PDB file of C-alpha atoms in Angstrom:
ATOM      1  CA  ALA A   1     177.379  48.385  89.404  1.00  0.00           C
ATOM      2  CA  LYS A   2     174.691  47.995  91.775  1.00  0.00           C
ATOM      3  CA  LYS A   3     171.535  49.769  91.028  1.00  0.00           C
ATOM      4  CA  LYS A   4     170.158  51.739  93.825  1.00  0.00           C
ATOM      5  CA  ALA A   5     166.767  50.747  94.886  1.00  0.00           C
ATOM      6  CA  PRO A   6     164.342  53.380  93.971  1.00  0.00           C
ATOM      7  CA  ALA A   7     163.892  55.736  96.839  1.00  0.00           C
ATOM      8  CA  LYS A   8     160.768  55.069  98.768  1.00  0.00           C
ATOM      9  CA  LYS A   9     158.287  57.711  98.302  1.00  0.00           C
ATOM     10  CA  LYS A  10     157.494  59.494 101.436  1.00  0.00           C
ATOM     11  CA  ALA A  11     154.002  58.906 102.537  1.00  0.00           C
ATOM     12  CA  PRO A  12     152.016  61.972 101.902  1.00  0.00           C
ATOM     13  CA  ALA A  13     151.976  64.130 104.976  1.00  0.00           C
ATOM     14  CA  LYS A  14     148.854  63.565 106.967  1.00  0.00           C
ATOM     15  CA  LYS A  15     146.585  66.479 106.867  1.00  0.00           C
ATOM     16  CA  LYS A  16     146.045  67.954 110.201  1.00  0.00           C
ATOM     17  CA  ALA A  17     142.507  67.323 111.170  1.00  0.00           C
ATOM     18  CA  ALA A  18     140.709  70.548 110.979  1.00  0.00           C
ATOM     19  CA  LYS A  19     139.506  71.506 114.404  1.00  0.00           C
ATOM     20  CA  LYS A  20     135.838  70.989 114.393  1.00  0.00           C
ATOM     21  CA  LYS A  21     134.055  74.039 115.438  1.00  0.00           C
ATOM     22  CA  ALA A  22     131.377  73.515 117.958  1.00  0.00           C
ATOM     23  CA  PRO A  23     128.043  74.107 116.362  1.00  0.00           C
ATOM     24  CA  ALA A  24     127.076  77.693 116.797  1.00  0.00           C
ATOM     25  CA  LYS A  25     125.140  78.016 119.974  1.00  0.00           C
ATOM     26  CA  LYS A  26     121.632  78.976 119.342  1.00  0.00           C
ATOM     27  CA  LYS A  27     120.738  82.046 121.202  1.00  0.00           C
ATOM     28  CA  ALA A  28     118.378  81.211 123.968  1.00  0.00           C
ATOM     29  CA  PRO A  29     115.041  82.733 123.273  1.00  0.00           C
ATOM     30  CA  ALA A  30     114.660  85.959 125.145  1.00  0.00           C
ATOM     31  CA  LYS A  31     113.161  85.170 128.483  1.00  0.00           C
ATOM     32  CA  LYS A  32     109.726  86.491 128.755  1.00  0.00           C
ATOM     33  CA  LYS A  33     109.221  88.606 131.752  1.00  0.00           C
ATOM     34  CA  ALA A  34     107.057  86.682 134.107  1.00  0.00           C
ATOM     35  CA  ALA A  35     103.608  88.063 134.222  1.00  0.00           C
ATOM     36  CA  PRO A  36     102.849  89.425 137.632  1.00  0.00           C
ATOM     37  CA  ARG A  37     101.234  86.737 139.694  1.00  0.00           C
ATOM     38  CA  ILE A  38      97.696  87.802 140.258  1.00  0.00           C
ATOM     39  CA  SER A  39      95.366  85.799 142.390  1.00  0.00           C
ATOM     40  CA  PRO A  40      92.427  84.328 140.483  1.00  0.00           C
ATOM     41  CA  LYS A  41      90.360  85.543 143.435  1.00  0.00           C
ATOM     42  CA  ARG A  42      91.440  89.160 142.921  1.00  0.00           C
ATOM     43  CA  GLY A  43      88.541  91.487 142.339  1.00  0.00           C
ATOM     44  CA  ARG A  44      86.125  89.179 144.065  1.00  0.00           C
ATOM     45  CA  SER A  45      84.382  90.157 147.255  1.00  0.00           C
ATOM     46  CA  VAL A  46      84.705  88.538 150.645  1.00  0.00           C
ATOM     47  CA  GLU A  47      81.111  87.412 150.163  1.00  0.00           C
ATOM     48  CA  ASP A  48      82.158  85.646 146.931  1.00  0.00           C
ATOM     49  CA  TYR A  49      84.986  83.935 148.833  1.00  0.00           C
ATOM     50  CA  ILE A  50      82.546  82.710 151.475  1.00  0.00           C
ATOM     51  CA  THR A  51      80.007  81.531 148.892  1.00  0.00           C
ATOM     52  CA  GLU A  52      82.665  79.638 146.926  1.00  0.00           C
ATOM     53  CA  LEU A  53      83.642  77.688 150.050  1.00  0.00           C
ATOM     54  CA  GLY A  54      80.072  76.433 150.253  1.00  0.00           C
ATOM     55  CA  ASP A  55      80.513  74.445 153.456  1.00  0.00           C
ATOM     56  CA  TRP A  56      81.090  74.794 157.207  1.00  0.00           C
ATOM     57  CA  ARG A  57      84.246  76.806 156.525  1.00  0.00           C
ATOM     58  CA  GLY A  58      82.214  79.502 154.785  1.00  0.00           C
ATOM     59  CA  GLU A  59      79.993  79.798 157.838  1.00  0.00           C
ATOM     60  CA  LEU A  60      83.023  80.189 160.118  1.00  0.00           C
ATOM     61  CA  VAL A  61      84.687  82.704 157.787  1.00  0.00           C
ATOM     62  CA  ARG A  62      81.472  84.765 157.814  1.00  0.00           C
ATOM     63  CA  GLU A  63      81.307  84.668 161.617  1.00  0.00           C
ATOM     64  CA  VAL A  64      84.947  85.709 161.992  1.00  0.00           C
ATOM     65  CA  ALA A  65      84.547  88.479 159.387  1.00  0.00           C
ATOM     66  CA  ASP A  66      81.520  89.772 161.310  1.00  0.00           C
ATOM     67  CA  ILE A  67      83.560  89.825 164.537  1.00  0.00           C
ATOM     68  CA  VAL A  68      86.314  91.786 162.778  1.00  0.00           C
ATOM     69  CA  LEU A  69      83.945  94.373 161.323  1.00  0.00           C
ATOM     70  CA  ARG A  70      82.099  94.846 164.632  1.00  0.00           C
ATOM     71  CA  ALA A  71      85.407  95.397 166.462  1.00  0.00           C
ATOM     72  CA  ALA A  72      86.831  97.626 163.690  1.00  0.00           C
ATOM     73  CA  PRO A  73      83.874  99.249 161.927  1.00  0.00           C
ATOM     74  CA  THR A  74      86.083 101.531 159.801  1.00  0.00           C
ATOM     75  CA  ALA A  75      88.179  98.626 158.456  1.00  0.00           C
ATOM     76  CA  THR A  76      87.888  97.651 154.819  1.00  0.00           C
ATOM     77  CA  ALA A  77      87.693  94.059 153.637  1.00  0.00           C
ATOM     78  CA  SER A  78      88.993  92.817 150.294  1.00  0.00           C
ATOM     79  CA  ILE A  79      90.566  89.780 148.704  1.00  0.00           C
ATOM     80  CA  LYS A  80      94.360  90.000 148.717  1.00  0.00           C
ATOM     81  CA  TRP A  81      96.810  87.148 148.416  1.00  0.00           C
ATOM     82  CA  GLY A  82      93.840  84.885 147.661  1.00  0.00           C
ATOM     83  CA  GLN A  83      92.069  85.432 150.976  1.00  0.00           C
ATOM     84  CA  PRO A  84      89.980  88.003 152.860  1.00  0.00           C
ATOM     85  CA  VAL A  85      92.246  90.706 154.282  1.00  0.00           C
ATOM     86  CA  PHE A  86      91.117  93.499 156.581  1.00  0.00           C
ATOM     87  CA  ASP A  87      92.821  96.878 156.395  1.00  0.00           C
ATOM     88  CA  ALA A  88      93.025  99.895 158.667  1.00  0.00           C
ATOM     89  CA  ASN A  89      96.168 101.890 157.863  1.00  0.00           C
ATOM     90  CA  GLY A  90      97.504  98.735 156.231  1.00  0.00           C
ATOM     91  CA  PRO A  91      96.517  95.095 156.598  1.00  0.00           C
ATOM     92  CA  PHE A  92      96.020  93.937 160.161  1.00  0.00           C
ATOM     93  CA  CYS A  93      94.304  90.545 159.856  1.00  0.00           C
ATOM     94  CA  TYR A  94      93.263  87.867 157.372  1.00  0.00           C
ATOM     95  CA  ILE A  95      91.105  84.771 157.193  1.00  0.00           C
ATOM     96  CA  LYS A  96      92.360  81.789 155.193  1.00  0.00           C
ATOM     97  CA  ALA A  97      90.308  78.654 154.592  1.00  0.00           C
ATOM     98  CA  HIS A  98      92.186  75.345 154.521  1.00  0.00           C
ATOM     99  CA  PRO A  99      90.607  71.922 153.912  1.00  0.00           C
ATOM    100  CA  TYR A 100      90.135  71.058 157.600  1.00  0.00           C
ATOM    101  CA  HIS A 101      90.351  74.420 159.374  1.00  0.00           C
ATOM    102  CA  ILE A 102      90.523  78.151 158.867  1.00  0.00           C
ATOM    103  CA  ASN A 103      93.295  80.452 160.030  1.00  0.00           C
ATOM    104  CA  PHE A 104      92.509  83.819 161.512  1.00  0.00           C
ATOM    105  CA  GLY A 105      95.835  85.611 161.348  1.00  0.00           C
ATOM    106  CA  PHE A 106      97.439  88.897 162.318  1.00  0.00           C
ATOM    107  CA  TRP A 107     100.380  90.741 160.757  1.00  0.00           C
ATOM    108  CA  ARG A 108     101.583  91.956 164.147  1.00  0.00           C
ATOM    109  CA  GLY A 109     100.370  88.902 166.030  1.00  0.00           C
ATOM    110  CA  SER A 110     103.568  88.564 168.067  1.00  0.00           C
ATOM    111  CA  GLN A 111     102.804  91.978 169.597  1.00  0.00           C
ATOM    112  CA  LEU A 112      99.210  91.217 170.561  1.00  0.00           C
ATOM    113  CA  PRO A 113      98.229  90.475 174.151  1.00  0.00           C
ATOM    114  CA  ASP A 114      97.080  86.848 174.284  1.00  0.00           C
ATOM    115  CA  PRO A 115      96.017  85.868 177.808  1.00  0.00           C
ATOM    116  CA  LEU A 116      94.203  82.733 176.527  1.00  0.00           C
ATOM    117  CA  ARG A 117      97.249  81.678 174.495  1.00  0.00           C
ATOM    118  CA  LEU A 118      95.209  81.208 171.334  1.00  0.00           C
ATOM    119  CA  LEU A 119      97.774  82.566 168.884  1.00  0.00           C
ATOM    120  CA  GLN A 120     100.081  80.113 167.130  1.00  0.00           C
ATOM    121  CA  GLY A 121     103.204  80.619 165.085  1.00  0.00           C
ATOM    122  CA  HIS A 122     106.906  81.193 165.527  1.00  0.00           C
ATOM    123  CA  GLY A 123     107.696  83.867 162.950  1.00  0.00           C
ATOM    124  CA  GLU A 124     109.071  87.246 163.846  1.00  0.00           C
ATOM    125  CA  LYS A 125     105.709  89.002 163.549  1.00  0.00           C
ATOM    126  CA  MET A 126     102.748  87.015 162.265  1.00  0.00           C
ATOM    127  CA  ARG A 127     100.510  84.777 164.366  1.00  0.00           C
ATOM    128  CA  HIS A 128      97.227  83.005 163.724  1.00  0.00           C
ATOM    129  CA  VAL A 129      94.426  81.154 165.482  1.00  0.00           C
ATOM    130  CA  GLN A 130      93.420  77.815 164.009  1.00  0.00           C
ATOM    131  CA  ILE A 131      89.642  77.368 163.947  1.00  0.00           C
ATOM    132  CA  ARG A 132      88.300  73.851 163.354  1.00  0.00           C
ATOM    133  CA  GLY A 133      84.701  74.445 164.366  1.00  0.00           C
ATOM    134  CA  PRO A 134      82.302  76.709 166.262  1.00  0.00           C
ATOM    135  CA  ALA A 135      83.826  75.686 169.608  1.00  0.00           C
ATOM    136  CA  ASP A 136      87.048  77.437 168.529  1.00  0.00           C
ATOM    137  CA  LEU A 137      85.323  80.810 168.074  1.00  0.00           C
ATOM    138  CA  HIS A 138      86.328  83.058 170.967  1.00  0.00           C
ATOM    139  CA  GLU A 139      84.420  86.195 170.082  1.00  0.00           C
ATOM    140  CA  ASP A 140      85.670  88.396 172.932  1.00  0.00           C
ATOM    141  CA  ALA A 141      89.307  87.375 172.494  1.00  0.00           C
ATOM    142  CA  PHE A 142      89.098  87.762 168.699  1.00  0.00           C
ATOM    143  CA  ALA A 143      87.570  91.247 169.070  1.00  0.00           C
ATOM    144  CA  ASP A 144      90.365  92.179 171.504  1.00  0.00           C
ATOM    145  CA  PHE A 145      92.965  90.980 168.972  1.00  0.00           C
ATOM    146  CA  VAL A 146      91.336  93.079 166.237  1.00  0.00           C
ATOM    147  CA  ARG A 147      91.185  96.263 168.338  1.00  0.00           C
ATOM    148  CA  ALA A 148      94.803  95.839 169.450  1.00  0.00           C
ATOM    149  CA  ALA A 149      95.971  95.137 165.874  1.00  0.00           C
ATOM    150  CA  VAL A 150      94.232  98.273 164.582  1.00  0.00           C
ATOM    151  CA  LYS A 151      95.880 100.339 167.342  1.00  0.00           C
ATOM    152  CA  LEU A 152      99.290  98.936 166.380  1.00  0.00           C
ATOM    153  CA  ASN A 153      98.703  99.899 162.741  1.00  0.00           C
ATOM    154  CA  ARG A 154      97.689 103.417 163.799  1.00  0.00           C
ATOM    155  CA  ARG A 155     100.831 103.713 165.893  1.00  0.00           C
ATOM    156  CA  PHE A 156     103.393 102.048 163.577  1.00  0.00           C
ATOM    157  CA  GLY A 157     101.826 102.254 160.117  1.00  0.00           C
ATOM    158  CA  ASP A 158     101.399  99.636 157.431  1.00  0.00           C
ATOM    159  CA  PRO A 159     103.070  96.377 158.538  1.00  0.00           C
ATOM    160  CA  SER A 160     103.459  95.117 154.977  1.00  0.00           C
ATOM    161  CA  ARG A 161     105.976  97.834 154.055  1.00  0.00           C
TER     162      ARG A 161
END
């Protein structure tokens, strides 16, 4: 009689690979609420701003600020948004020093009469005059802009709201 060959042992069943769990996601650290952005110039005076410029731009800023305050003697001047801002029932104009010029700007500049076409800008409301030197100071026109801007603020209220 023929001997039966010993039955082949079945290969042990392969273990199913355990599904690897993705490493537990670390909780993102709670986002810190951003501190309100406060200008480093806040709390300083317009005079401080002018002094810190220390060059020809400071002289022009002072001259423009004097024009503003002569044309609007009840206006207040303070540093807002890092620059001198003049208020009368809300902000109506600002002076911003740049490396090669200063801007003398108006919140409602698009509504101001500008017979000399000094105002620049294409936004819905704001306009500015670029001043590169004393020849660009137009005292009468600037005073007219200031008086008209103050009237607009009296009529329509604070333009920044």
